[in-house]
mmCIF file of C-alpha atoms in Angstrom:
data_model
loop_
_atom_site.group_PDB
_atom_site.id
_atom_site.type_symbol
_atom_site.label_atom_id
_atom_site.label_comp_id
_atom_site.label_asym_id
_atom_site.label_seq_id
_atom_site.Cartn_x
_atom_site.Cartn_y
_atom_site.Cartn_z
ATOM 1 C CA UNK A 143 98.475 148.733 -36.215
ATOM 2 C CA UNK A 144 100.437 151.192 -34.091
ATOM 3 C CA UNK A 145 97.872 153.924 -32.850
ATOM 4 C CA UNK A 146 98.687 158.040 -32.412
ATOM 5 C CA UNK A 147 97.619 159.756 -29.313
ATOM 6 C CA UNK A 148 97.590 163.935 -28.991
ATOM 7 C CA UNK A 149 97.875 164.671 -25.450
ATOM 8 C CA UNK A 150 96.722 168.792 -24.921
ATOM 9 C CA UNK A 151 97.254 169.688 -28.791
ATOM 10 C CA UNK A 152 96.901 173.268 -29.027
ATOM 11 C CA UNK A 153 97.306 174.365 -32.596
ATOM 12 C CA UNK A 154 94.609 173.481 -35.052
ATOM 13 C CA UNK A 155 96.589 173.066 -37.885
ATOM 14 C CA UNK A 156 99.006 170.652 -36.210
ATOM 15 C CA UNK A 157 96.046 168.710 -35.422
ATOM 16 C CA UNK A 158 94.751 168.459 -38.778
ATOM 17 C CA UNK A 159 97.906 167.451 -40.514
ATOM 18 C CA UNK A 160 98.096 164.428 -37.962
ATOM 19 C CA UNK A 161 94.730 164.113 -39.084
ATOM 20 C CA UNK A 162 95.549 163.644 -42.493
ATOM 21 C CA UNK A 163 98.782 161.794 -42.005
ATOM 22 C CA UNK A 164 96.878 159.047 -39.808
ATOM 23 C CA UNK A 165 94.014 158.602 -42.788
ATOM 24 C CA UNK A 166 96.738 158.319 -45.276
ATOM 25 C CA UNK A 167 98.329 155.398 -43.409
ATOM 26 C CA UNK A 168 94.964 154.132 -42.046
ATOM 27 C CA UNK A 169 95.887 154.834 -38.574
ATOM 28 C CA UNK A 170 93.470 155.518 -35.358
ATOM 29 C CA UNK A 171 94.430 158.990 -33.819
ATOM 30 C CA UNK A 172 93.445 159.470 -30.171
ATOM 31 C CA UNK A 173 93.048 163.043 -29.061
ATOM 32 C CA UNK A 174 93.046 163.877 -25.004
ATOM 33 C CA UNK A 175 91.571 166.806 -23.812
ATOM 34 C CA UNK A 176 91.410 169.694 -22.738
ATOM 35 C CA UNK A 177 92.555 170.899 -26.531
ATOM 36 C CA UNK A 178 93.474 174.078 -27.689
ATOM 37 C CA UNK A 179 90.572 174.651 -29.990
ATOM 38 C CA UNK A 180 87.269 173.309 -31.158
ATOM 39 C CA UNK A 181 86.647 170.270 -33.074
ATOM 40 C CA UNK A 182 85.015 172.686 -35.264
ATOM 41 C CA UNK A 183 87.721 175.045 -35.694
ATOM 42 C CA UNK A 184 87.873 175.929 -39.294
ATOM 43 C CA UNK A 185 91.958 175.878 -39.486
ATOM 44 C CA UNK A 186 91.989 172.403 -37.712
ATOM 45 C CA UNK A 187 89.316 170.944 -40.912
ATOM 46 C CA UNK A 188 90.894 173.115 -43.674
ATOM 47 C CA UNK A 189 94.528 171.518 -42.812
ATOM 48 C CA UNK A 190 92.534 167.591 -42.522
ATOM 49 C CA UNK A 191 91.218 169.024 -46.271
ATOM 50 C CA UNK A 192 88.523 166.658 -47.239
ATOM 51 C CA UNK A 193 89.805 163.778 -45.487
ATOM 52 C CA UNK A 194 88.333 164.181 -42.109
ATOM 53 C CA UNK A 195 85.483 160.951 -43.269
ATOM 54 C CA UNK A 196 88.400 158.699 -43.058
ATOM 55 C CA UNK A 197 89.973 159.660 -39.946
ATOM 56 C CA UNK A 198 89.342 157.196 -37.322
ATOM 57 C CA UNK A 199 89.142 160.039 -34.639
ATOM 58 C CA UNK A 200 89.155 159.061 -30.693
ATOM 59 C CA UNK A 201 88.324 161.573 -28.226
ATOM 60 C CA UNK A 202 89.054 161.250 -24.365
ATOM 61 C CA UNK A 203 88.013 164.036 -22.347
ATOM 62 C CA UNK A 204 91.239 163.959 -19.969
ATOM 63 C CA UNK A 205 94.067 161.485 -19.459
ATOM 64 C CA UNK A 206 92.397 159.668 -16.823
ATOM 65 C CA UNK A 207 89.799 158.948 -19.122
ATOM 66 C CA UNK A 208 92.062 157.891 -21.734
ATOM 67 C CA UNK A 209 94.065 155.977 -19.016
ATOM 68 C CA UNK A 210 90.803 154.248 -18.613
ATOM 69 C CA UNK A 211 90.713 153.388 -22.449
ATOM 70 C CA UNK A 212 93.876 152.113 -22.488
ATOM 71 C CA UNK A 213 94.442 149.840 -19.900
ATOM 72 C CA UNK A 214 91.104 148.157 -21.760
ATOM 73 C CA UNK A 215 93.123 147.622 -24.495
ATOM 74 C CA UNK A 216 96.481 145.995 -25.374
ATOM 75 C CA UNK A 217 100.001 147.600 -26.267
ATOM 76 C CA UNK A 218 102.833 149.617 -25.192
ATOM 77 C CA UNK A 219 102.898 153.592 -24.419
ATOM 78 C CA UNK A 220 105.453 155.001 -26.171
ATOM 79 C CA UNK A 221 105.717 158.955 -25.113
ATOM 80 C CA UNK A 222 107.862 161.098 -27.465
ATOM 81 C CA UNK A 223 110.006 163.983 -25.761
ATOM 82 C CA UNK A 224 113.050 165.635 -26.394
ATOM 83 C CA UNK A 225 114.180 164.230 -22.902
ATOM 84 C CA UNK A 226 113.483 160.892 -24.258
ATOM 85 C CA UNK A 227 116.045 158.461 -23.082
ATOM 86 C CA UNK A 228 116.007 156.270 -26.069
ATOM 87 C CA UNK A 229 116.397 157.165 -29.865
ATOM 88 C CA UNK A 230 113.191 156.494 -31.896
ATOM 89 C CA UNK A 231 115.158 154.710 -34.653
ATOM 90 C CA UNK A 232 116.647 152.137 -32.090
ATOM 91 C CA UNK A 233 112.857 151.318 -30.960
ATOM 92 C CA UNK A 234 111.695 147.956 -32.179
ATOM 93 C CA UNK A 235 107.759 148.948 -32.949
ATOM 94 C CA UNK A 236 105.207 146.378 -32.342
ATOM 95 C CA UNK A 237 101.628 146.826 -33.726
ATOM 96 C CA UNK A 238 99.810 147.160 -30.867
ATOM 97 C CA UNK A 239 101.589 150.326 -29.550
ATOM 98 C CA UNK A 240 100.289 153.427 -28.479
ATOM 99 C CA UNK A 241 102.584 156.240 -29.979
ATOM 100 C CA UNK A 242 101.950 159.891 -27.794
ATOM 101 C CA UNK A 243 103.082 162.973 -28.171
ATOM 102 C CA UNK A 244 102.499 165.961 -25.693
ATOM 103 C CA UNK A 245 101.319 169.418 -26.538
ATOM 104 C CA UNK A 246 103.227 171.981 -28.378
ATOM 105 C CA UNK A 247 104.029 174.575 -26.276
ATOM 106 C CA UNK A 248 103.922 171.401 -22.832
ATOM 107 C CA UNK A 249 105.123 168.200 -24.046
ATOM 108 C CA UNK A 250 103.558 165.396 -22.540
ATOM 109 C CA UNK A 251 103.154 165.729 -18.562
ATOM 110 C CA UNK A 252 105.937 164.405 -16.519
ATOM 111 C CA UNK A 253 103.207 162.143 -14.760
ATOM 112 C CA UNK A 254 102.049 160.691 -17.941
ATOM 113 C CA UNK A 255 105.674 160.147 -19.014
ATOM 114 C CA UNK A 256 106.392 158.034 -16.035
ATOM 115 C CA UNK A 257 103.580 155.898 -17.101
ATOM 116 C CA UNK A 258 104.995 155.104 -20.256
ATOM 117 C CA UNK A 259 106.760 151.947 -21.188
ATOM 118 C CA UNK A 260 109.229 153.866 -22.747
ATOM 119 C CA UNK A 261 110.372 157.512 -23.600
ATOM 120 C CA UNK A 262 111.773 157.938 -27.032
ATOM 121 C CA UNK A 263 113.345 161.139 -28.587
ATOM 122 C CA UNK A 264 113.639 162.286 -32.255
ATOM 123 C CA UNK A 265 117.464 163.368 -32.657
ATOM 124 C CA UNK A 266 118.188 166.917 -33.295
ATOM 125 C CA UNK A 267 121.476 167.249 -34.759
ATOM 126 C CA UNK A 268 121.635 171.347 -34.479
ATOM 127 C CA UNK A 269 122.596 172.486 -31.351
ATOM 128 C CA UNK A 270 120.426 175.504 -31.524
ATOM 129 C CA UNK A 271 116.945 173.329 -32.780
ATOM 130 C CA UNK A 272 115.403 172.099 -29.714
ATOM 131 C CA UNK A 273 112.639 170.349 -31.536
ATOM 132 C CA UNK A 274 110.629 169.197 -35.095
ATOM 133 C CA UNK A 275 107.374 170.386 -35.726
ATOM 134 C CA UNK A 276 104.703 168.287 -33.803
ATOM 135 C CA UNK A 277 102.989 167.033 -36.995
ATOM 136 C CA UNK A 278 106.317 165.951 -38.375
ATOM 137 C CA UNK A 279 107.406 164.677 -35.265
ATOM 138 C CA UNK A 280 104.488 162.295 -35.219
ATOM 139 C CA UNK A 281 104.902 161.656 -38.782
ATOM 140 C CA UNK A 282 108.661 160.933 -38.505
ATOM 141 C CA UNK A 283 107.368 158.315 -35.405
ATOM 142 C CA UNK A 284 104.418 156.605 -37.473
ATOM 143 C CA UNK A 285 106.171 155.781 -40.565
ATOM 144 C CA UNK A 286 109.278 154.521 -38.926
ATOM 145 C CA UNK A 287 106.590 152.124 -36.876
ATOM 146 C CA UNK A 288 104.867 151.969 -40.415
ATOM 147 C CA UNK A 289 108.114 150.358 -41.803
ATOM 148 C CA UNK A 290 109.199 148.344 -39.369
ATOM 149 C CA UNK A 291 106.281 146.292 -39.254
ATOM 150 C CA UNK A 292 106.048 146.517 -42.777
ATOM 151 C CA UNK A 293 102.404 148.141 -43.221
ATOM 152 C CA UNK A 294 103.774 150.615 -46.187
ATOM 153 C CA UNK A 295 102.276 148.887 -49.019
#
């Protein structure tokens, strides 16, 4: 099962949607400090709603810790950007990847994004939009994973 990772998020809301959207599809979310906020921030539960029980929440104090984490584990590191160099549709998801997204206002750090196995980007057909919402850009990422690997039943 494909995995989330929050690098620096700074908005609680964002955060909690994410939230949601990985209990809803049974997916682990990793968040990387520093955040923007408290665990305990009131906007970051209210937008989780009652769901927060069934959020299998991660939490890495820095990248190097997470860094750590990871290379104990399996799977690809797929960063999301709008300098991506490859379209997210014309990624073929396995279930072991690790799909991360940078902060809001940041994106991910360049250092961190030469790190991953690949950069993907989520097209943005307006000229004028530079980018999606960070809770729909990782829910736009997770269920195209989702149905690839056919995990949407």
């Amino acid at each position: 099962m494909p995995r989330v990772v929050l690098v620096n998020p700074q908005i609680p809301p964002n955060t909690g949607n994410i939230a949601r959207t990985c209990a809803a599809t049974n997916t682990e979310l990793h968040l990387v400090g520093p955040l923007g906020f408290e665990l305990s921030d009131r906007y970051l539960k209210r937008a989780g709603l009652d769901y927060w029980p069934h959020v299998k929440l991660h939490y890495h104090l820095d990248l190097v810790q997470f860094q750590a984490y990871h290379q104990q584990q399996k799977g690809r590191l797929l960063g999301f950007s709008v300098r991506g160099k490859s379209c997210y549709g014309d990624c073929k998801f396995q279930e072991d990847d690790w799909l991360v997204f940078g902060s809001e206002s940041e994106g991910l750090p360049l250092t961190f994004q030469e790190q991953c196995d690949q950069m993907l980007y989520i097209p943005m057909p307006h000229p004028k939009i530079r980018s999606l919402n960070l809770s729909v850009s990782v829910a736009v990422g997770l269920f195209e994973a989702l149905r690839q690997l056919d995990q949407l039943h």
